[in-house]
Short mmCIF file of C-alpha atoms in Angstrom, two decimals:
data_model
loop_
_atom_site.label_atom_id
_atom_site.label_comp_id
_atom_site.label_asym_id
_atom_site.label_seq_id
_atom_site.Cartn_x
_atom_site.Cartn_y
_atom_site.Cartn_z
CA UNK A 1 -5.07 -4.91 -27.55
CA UNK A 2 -4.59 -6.87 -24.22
CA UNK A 3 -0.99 -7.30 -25.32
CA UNK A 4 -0.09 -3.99 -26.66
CA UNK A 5 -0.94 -2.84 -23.00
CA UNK A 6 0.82 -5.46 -20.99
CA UNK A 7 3.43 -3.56 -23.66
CA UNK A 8 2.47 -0.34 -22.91
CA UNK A 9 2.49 -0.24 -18.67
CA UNK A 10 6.00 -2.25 -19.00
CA UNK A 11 7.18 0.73 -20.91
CA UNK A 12 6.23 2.89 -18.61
CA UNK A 13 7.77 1.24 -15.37
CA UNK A 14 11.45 2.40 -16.98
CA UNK A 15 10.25 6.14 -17.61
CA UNK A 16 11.00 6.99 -13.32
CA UNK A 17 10.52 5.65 -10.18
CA UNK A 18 7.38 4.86 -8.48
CA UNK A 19 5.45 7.29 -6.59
CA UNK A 20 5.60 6.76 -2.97
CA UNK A 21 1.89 6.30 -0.70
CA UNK A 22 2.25 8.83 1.45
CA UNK A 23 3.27 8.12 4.86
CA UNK A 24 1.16 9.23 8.51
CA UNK A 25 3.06 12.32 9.74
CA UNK A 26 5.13 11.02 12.72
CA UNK A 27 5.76 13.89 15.48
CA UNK A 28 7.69 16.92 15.36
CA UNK A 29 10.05 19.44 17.50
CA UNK A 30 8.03 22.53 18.83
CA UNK A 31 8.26 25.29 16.60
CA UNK A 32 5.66 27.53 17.96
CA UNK A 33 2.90 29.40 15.37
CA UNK A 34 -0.20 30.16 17.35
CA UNK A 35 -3.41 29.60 15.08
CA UNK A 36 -4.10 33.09 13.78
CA UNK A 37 -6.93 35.26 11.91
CA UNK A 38 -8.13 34.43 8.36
CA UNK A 39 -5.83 34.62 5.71
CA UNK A 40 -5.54 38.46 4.37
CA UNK A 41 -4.28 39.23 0.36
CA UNK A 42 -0.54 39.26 -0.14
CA UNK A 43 1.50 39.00 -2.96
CA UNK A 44 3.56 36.08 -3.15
CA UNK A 45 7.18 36.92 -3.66
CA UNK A 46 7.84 33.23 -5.69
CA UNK A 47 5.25 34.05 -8.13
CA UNK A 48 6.67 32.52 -11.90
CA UNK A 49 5.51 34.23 -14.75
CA UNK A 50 3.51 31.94 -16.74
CA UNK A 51 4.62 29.47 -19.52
CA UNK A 52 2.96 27.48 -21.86
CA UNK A 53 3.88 23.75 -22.90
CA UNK A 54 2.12 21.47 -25.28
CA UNK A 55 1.38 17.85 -24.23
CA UNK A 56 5.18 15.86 -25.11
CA UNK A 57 4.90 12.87 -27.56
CA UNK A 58 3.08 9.93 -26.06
CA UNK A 59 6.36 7.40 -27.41
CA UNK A 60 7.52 6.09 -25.79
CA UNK A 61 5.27 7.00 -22.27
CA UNK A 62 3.24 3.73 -21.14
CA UNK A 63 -0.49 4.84 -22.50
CA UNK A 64 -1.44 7.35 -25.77
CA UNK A 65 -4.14 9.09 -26.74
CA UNK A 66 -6.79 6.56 -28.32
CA UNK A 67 -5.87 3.62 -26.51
CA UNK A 68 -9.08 1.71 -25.43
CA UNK A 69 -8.91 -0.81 -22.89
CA UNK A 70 -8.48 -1.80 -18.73
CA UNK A 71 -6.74 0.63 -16.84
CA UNK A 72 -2.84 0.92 -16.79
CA UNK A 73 -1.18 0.15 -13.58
CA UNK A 74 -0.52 3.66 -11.26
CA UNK A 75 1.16 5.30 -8.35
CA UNK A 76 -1.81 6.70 -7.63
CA UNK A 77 -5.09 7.67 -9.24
CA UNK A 78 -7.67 10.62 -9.09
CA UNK A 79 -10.78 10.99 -10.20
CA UNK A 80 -12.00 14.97 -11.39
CA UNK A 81 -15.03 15.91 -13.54
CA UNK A 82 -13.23 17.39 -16.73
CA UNK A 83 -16.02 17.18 -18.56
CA UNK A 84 -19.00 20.11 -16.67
CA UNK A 85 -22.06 18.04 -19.01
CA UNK A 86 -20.83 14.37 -18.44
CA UNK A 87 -22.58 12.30 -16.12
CA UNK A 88 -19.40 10.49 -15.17
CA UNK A 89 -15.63 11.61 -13.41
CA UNK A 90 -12.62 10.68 -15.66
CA UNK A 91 -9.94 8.76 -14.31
CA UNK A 92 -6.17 10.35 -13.70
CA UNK A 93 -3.68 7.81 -13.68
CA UNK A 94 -0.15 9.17 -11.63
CA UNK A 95 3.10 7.00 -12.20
CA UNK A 96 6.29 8.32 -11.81
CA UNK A 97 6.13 11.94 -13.11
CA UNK A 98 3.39 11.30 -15.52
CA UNK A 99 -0.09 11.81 -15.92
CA UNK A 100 -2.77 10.39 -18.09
CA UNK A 101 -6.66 11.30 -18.29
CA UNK A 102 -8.88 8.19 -19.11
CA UNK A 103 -12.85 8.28 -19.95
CA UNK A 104 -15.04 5.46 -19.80
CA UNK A 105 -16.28 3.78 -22.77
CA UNK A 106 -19.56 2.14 -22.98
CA UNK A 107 -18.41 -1.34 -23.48
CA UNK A 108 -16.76 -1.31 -20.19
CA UNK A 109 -12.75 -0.47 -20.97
CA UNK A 110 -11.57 3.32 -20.88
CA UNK A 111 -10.48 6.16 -23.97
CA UNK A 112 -7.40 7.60 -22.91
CA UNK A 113 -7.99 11.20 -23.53
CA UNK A 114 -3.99 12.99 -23.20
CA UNK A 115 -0.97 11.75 -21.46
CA UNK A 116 1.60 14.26 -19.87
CA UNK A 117 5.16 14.46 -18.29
CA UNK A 118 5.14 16.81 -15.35
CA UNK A 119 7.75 19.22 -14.65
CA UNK A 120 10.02 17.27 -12.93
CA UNK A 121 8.16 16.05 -10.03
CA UNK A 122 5.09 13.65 -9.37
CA UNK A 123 1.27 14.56 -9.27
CA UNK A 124 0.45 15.46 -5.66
CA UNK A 125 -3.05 16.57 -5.72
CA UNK A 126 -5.22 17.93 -8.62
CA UNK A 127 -8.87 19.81 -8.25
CA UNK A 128 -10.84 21.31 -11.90
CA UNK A 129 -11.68 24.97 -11.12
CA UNK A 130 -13.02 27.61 -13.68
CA UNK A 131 -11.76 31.24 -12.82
CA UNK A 132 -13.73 33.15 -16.08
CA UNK A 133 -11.51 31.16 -18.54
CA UNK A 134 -13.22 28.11 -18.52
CA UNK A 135 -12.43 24.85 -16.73
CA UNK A 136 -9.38 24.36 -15.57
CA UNK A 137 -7.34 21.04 -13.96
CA UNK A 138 -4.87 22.16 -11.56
CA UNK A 139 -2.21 19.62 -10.80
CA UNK A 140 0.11 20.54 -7.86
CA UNK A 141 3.32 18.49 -8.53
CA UNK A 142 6.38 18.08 -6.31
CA UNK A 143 8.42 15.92 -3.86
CA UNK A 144 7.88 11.91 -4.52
CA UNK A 145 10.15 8.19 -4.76
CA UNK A 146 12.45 9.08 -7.28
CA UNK A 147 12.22 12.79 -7.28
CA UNK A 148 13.33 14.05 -4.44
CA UNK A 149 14.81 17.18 -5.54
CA UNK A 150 11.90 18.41 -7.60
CA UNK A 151 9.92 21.50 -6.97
CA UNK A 152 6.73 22.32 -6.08
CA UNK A 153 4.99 22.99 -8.73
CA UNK A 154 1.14 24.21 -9.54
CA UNK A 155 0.13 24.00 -13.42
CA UNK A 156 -3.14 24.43 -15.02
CA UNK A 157 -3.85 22.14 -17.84
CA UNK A 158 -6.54 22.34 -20.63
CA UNK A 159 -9.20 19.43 -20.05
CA UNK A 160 -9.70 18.72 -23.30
CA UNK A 161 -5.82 18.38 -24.31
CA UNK A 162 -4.07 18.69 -21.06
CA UNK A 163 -1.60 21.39 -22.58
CA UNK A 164 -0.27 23.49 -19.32
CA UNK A 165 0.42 26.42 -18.17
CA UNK A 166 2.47 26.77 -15.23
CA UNK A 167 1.02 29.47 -12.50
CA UNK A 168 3.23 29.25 -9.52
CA UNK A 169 6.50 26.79 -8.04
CA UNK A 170 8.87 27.14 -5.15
CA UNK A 171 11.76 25.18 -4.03
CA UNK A 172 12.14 24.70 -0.57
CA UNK A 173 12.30 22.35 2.56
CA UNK A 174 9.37 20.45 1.99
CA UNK A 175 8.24 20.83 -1.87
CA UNK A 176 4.45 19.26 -1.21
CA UNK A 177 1.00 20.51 -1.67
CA UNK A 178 -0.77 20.28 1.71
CA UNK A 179 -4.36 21.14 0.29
CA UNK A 180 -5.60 21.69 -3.27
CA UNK A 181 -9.69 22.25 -3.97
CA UNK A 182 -12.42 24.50 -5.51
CA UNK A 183 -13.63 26.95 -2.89
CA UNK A 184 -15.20 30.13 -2.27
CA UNK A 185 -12.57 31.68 -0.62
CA UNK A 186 -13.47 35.48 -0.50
CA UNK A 187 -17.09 35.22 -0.61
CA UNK A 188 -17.79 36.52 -4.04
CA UNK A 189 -19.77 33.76 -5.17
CA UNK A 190 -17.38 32.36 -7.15
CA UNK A 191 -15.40 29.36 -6.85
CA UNK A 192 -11.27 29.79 -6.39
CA UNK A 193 -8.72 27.84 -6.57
CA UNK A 194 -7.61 26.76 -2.55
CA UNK A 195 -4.49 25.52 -2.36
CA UNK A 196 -2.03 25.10 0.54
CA UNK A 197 1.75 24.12 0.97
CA UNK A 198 4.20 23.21 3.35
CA UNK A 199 6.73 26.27 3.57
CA UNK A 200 8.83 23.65 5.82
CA UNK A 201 9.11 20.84 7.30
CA UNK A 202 5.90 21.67 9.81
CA UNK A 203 4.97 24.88 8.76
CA UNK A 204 1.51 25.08 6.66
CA UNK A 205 0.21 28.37 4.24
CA UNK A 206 -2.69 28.88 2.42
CA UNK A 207 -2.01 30.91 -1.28
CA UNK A 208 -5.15 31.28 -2.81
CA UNK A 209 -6.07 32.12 -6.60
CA UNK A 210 -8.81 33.43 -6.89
CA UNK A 211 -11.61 34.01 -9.78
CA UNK A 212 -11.15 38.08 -9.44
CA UNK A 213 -7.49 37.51 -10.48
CA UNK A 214 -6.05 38.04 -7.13
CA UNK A 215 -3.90 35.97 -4.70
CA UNK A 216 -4.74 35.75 -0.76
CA UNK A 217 -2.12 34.30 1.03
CA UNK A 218 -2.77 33.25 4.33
CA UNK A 219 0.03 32.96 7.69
CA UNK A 220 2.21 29.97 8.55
CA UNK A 221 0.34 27.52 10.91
CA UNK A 222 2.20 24.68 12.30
CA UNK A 223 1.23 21.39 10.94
CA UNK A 224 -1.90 22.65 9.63
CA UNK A 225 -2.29 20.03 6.97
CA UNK A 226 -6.30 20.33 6.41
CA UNK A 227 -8.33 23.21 5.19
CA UNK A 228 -12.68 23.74 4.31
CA UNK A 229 -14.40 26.77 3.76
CA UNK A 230 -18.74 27.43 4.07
CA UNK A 231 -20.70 29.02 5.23
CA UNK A 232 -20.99 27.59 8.66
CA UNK A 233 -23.09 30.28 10.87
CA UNK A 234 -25.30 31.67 8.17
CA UNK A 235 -24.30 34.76 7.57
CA UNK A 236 -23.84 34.81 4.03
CA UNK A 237 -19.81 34.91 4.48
CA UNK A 238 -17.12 32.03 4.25
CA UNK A 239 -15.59 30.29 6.88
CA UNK A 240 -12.16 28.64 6.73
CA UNK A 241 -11.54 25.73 9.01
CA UNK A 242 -8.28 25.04 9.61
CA UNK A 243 -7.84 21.57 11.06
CA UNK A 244 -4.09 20.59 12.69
CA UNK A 245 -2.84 16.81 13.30
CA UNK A 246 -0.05 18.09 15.59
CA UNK A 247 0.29 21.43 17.74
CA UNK A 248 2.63 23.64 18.70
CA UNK A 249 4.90 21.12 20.72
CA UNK A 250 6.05 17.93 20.48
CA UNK A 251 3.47 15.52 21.68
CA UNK A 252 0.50 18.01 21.73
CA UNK A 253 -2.85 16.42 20.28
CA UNK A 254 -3.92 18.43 17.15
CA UNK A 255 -7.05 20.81 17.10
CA UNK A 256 -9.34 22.37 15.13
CA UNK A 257 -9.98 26.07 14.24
CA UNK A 258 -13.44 27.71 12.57
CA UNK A 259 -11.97 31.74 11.63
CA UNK A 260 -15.36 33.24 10.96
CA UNK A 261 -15.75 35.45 8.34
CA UNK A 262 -15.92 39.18 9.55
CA UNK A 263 -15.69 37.56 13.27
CA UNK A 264 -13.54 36.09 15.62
CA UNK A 265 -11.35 32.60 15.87
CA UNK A 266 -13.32 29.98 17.16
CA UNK A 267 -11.44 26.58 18.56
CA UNK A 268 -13.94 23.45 18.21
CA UNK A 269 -13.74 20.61 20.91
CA UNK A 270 -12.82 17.54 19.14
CA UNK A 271 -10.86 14.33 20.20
CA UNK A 272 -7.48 14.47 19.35
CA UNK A 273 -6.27 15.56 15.84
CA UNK A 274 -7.61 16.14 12.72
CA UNK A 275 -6.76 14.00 9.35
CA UNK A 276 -9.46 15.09 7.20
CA UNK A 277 -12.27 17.84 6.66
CA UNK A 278 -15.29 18.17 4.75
CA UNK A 279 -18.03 21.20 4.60
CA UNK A 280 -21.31 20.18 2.89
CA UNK A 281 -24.91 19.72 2.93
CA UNK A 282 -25.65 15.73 4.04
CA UNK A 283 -28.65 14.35 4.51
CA UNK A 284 -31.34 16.87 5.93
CA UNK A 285 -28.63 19.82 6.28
CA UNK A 286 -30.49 22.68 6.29
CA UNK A 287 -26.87 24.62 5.23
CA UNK A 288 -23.38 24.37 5.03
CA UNK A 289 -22.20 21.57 8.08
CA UNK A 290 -18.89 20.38 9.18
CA UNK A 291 -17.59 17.25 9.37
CA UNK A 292 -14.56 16.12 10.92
CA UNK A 293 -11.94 13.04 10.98
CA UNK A 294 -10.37 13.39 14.43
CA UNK A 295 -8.67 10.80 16.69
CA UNK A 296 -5.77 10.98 15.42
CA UNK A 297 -2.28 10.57 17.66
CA UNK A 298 1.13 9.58 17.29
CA UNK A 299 1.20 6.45 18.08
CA UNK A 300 -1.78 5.78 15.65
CA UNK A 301 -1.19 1.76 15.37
CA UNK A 302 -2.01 1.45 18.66
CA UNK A 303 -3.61 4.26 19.67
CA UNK A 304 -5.94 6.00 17.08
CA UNK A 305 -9.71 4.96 16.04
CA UNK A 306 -11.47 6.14 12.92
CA UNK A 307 -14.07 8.89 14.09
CA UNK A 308 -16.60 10.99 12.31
CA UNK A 309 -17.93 13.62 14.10
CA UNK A 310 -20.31 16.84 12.83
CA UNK A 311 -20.28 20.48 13.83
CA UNK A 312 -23.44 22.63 13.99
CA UNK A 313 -23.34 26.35 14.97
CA UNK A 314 -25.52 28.09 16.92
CA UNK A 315 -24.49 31.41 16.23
CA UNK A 316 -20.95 30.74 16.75
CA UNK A 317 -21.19 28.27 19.06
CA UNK A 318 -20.15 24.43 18.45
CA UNK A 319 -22.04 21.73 18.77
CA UNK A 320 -20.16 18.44 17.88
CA UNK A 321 -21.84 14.99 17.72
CA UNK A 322 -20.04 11.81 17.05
CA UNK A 323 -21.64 10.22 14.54
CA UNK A 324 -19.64 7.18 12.94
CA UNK A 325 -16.74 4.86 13.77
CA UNK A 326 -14.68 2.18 12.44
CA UNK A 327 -14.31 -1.05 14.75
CA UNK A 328 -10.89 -1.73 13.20
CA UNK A 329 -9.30 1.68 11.08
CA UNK A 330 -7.33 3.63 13.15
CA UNK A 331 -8.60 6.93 10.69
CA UNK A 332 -10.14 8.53 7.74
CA UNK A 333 -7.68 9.60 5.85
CA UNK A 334 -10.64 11.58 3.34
CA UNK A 335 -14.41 12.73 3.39
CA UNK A 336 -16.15 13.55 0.34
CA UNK A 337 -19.96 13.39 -0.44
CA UNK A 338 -21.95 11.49 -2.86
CA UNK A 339 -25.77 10.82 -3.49
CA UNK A 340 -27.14 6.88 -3.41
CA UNK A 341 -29.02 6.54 -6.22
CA UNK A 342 -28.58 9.58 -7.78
CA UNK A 343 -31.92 11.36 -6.92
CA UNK A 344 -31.10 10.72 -3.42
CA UNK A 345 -30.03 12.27 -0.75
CA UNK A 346 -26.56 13.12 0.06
CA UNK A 347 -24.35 10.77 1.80
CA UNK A 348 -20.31 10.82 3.22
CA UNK A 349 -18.15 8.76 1.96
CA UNK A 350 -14.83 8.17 4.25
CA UNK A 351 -11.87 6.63 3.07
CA UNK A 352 -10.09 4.49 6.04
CA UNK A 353 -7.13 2.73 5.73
CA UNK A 354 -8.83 -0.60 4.99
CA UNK A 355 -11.99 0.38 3.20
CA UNK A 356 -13.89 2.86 1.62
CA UNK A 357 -17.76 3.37 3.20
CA UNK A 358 -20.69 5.02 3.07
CA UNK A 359 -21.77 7.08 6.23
CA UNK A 360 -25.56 7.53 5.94
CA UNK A 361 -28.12 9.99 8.25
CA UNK A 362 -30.51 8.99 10.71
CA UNK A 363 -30.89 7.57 14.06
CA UNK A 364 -28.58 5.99 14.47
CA UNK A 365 -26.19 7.37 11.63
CA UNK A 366 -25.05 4.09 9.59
CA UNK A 367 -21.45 3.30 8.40
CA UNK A 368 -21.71 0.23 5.11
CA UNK A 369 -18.47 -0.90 3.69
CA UNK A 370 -18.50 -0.62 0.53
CA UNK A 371 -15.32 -1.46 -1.41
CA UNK A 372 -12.20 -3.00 0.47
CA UNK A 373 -8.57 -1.40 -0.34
CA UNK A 374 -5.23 -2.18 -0.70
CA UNK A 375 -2.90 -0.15 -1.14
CA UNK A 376 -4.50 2.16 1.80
CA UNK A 377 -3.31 5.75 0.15
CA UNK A 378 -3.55 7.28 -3.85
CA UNK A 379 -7.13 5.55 -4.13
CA UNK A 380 -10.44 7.38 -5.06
CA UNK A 381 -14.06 7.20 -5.63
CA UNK A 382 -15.50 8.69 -8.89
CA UNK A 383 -19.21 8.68 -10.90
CA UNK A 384 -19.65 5.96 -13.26
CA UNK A 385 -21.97 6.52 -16.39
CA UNK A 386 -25.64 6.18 -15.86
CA UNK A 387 -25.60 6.47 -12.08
CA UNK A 388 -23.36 4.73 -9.70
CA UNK A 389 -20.05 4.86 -8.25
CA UNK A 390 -16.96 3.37 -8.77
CA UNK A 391 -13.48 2.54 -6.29
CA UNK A 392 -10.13 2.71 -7.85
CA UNK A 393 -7.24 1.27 -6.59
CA UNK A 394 -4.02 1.43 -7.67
CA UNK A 395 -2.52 -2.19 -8.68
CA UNK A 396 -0.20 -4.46 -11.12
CA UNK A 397 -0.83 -5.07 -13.86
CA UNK A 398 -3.74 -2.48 -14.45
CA UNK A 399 -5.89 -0.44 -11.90
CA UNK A 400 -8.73 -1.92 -9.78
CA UNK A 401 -11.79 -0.39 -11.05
CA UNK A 402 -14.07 -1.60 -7.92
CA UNK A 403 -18.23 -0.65 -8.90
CA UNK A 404 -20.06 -0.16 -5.84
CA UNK A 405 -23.76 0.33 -6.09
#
């Protein structure tokens, strides 16, 4: 079997060109779009009508259907939970434009559920949202090494079989998914699909789907390439923060916005700009609490330091508190959550450019490495079965599976 894979991911290093990690955003001219109210519903005129493909034949792509063992070498990997009753994430495997789905086995190696080609482009981002129809993986492909001219593209694809159905794609300046995530959007109750993309080279808009069947399409911001949504005063409505890692001219620090649902636009003091968000309950949150990667600059080599700070409300009032930094990242590139064992509590996890850790509560808040990483971008973190976590890392000649506890 170990040789029929060495087989298989040689295979696939001739079906396209690797997918590129994405680099920092460098800079830009002014092109002035003042941070503006919450997004309102609007049709979007680039709206495809929906067509359904089938999975192509696995020959001669790198992995198949059935295939037990270590994980094929990728571009970049995801982790999503296709599988609502499992007590572990499955694996997404990205190289070149295609996409396989592993599970893990319980000897140790991995079942590759369904391998797909995508539509011309590489996998950008991908989130599982159910909008009445069941569970859902939507894959936003578009712009990456060796497909530069491809679309943006947003599919959803069966879980089980990873047939797709394509739901929206534009062609444009910038063809790249700035956000992509389950959220409740128009405070129904119900989670929608949030998704955001870059109309051009610097300009950011929010066009979310959401579980009532609509669309709400939100302004263009400039460079507003981070996006969370909560509940952040209590009032029973959704927020959307909007976080920005440049502003409106050349050389202007990024900000953050909180546009409060029913209320006003609130601007948050925080330290430079903003490369991640995350809205959660950690720890001993008594409700939904932002967190916030700022610190970011320019000249980030040199210049930026990996910060994590949180946001309380009173009323509508910040509070922010510095709670966590790295001694030698220059950012968090992500922030997601995770509970240690799993009838903990809720911790962070942020993903720097060297490492992933584990940002715990208390006095003092506590940062522990736990799984070192190279290459810095297209990594994630994902439940293993019966408790635990896992690290994976893109590599040759399979993917680094990396347990941490």
């Amino acid at each position: 079997m170990r040789a029929g894979l060495t087989l298989a991911v040689a295979l696939l290093a001739g079906c396209g060109d690797h997918t590129p990690a994405a680099a920092p955003t460098s800079a830009a001219p002014a092109s002035a779009a003042p941070v503006t109210a919450a997004p309102t519903s609007a049709a979007a005129p680039m709206t495809a009508a929906p067509t359904t493909t089938a999975p192509p034949a696995p020959a001669p792509l790198a992995v198949v259907p059935g295939l037990r063992a270590d994980l094929p070498a990728t571009d970049r990997v995801f982790t999503a939970a296709l599988d609502p009753a499992a007590d572990f994430d499955h694996v997404l495997g990205a190289r070149g434009d295609v996409l396989w789905a592993a599970a893990p086995t319980a000897d140790g190696q991995w079942d590759v559920r369904w391998v797909v080609r995508g539509p011309g482009g590489v996998a950008q981002r991908v989130a599982v949202v159910d909008l009445g129809a069941g569970p859902r993986l939507y894959v936003a492909w578009g712009v990456g090494r060796g497909f530069l001219q491809a679309p943006l593209v947003l599919q959803a694809l069966d879980p089980a079989t990873g047939a797709a159905t394509e739901v929206w794609r534009n062609a444009g300046q910038r063809n790249e998914a700035a956000d992509l995530a389950a959220a409740d959007v128009d405070g129904d109750g119900r989670l929608d699909v949030a998704f955001a993309w870059f109309t051009s080279k610097y300009m950011v808009r929010t066009r979310h789907l959401t579980a009532a069947g609509g669309v709400v399409e939100g302004p263009e911001i400039r460079m507003a390439t981070s996006h969370a949504f909560g509940d952040l005063d209590g009032d029973g409505k959704p927020d959307a923060v909007v976080g920005r890692v440049y502003g409106d001219a050349k050389g202007e620090p990024g900000d953050l916005t909180v546009h409060f649902g029913g209320g006003p636009a609130v601007r948050v003091p925080v330290e430079q700009g903003i490369k991640a968000l995350f809205v959660g309950r950690v720890g001993d949150d008594a409700r939904d609490t932002l967190y916030v990667s700022d610190g970011w600059v320019a000249d980030y080599g040199k210049s930026a330091r990996a910060r994590l700070s949180r946001v309380t409300f009173q009323g509508r009032t910040p509070q922010v508190e510095l709670v966590a930094t790295s001694p030698d990242e220059f950012t968090f590139f992500d922030l997601s959550a995770a509970r240690f064992p799993p009838e903990g509590k809720v911790d962070l996890i942020a993903r720097g450019e060297k490492r992933v850790s584990r940002v715990t509560p208390g006095k003092p808040w506590t940062l522990k490495p736990l799984a070192g990483l190279q290459p810095v971008l297209n990594t994630a973190i994902g439940r293993r079965p019966g408790g635990g976590w896992q690290v994976y890392v893109p590599a040759e000649p399979q993917t680094r599976a990396v347990p941490v506890p």
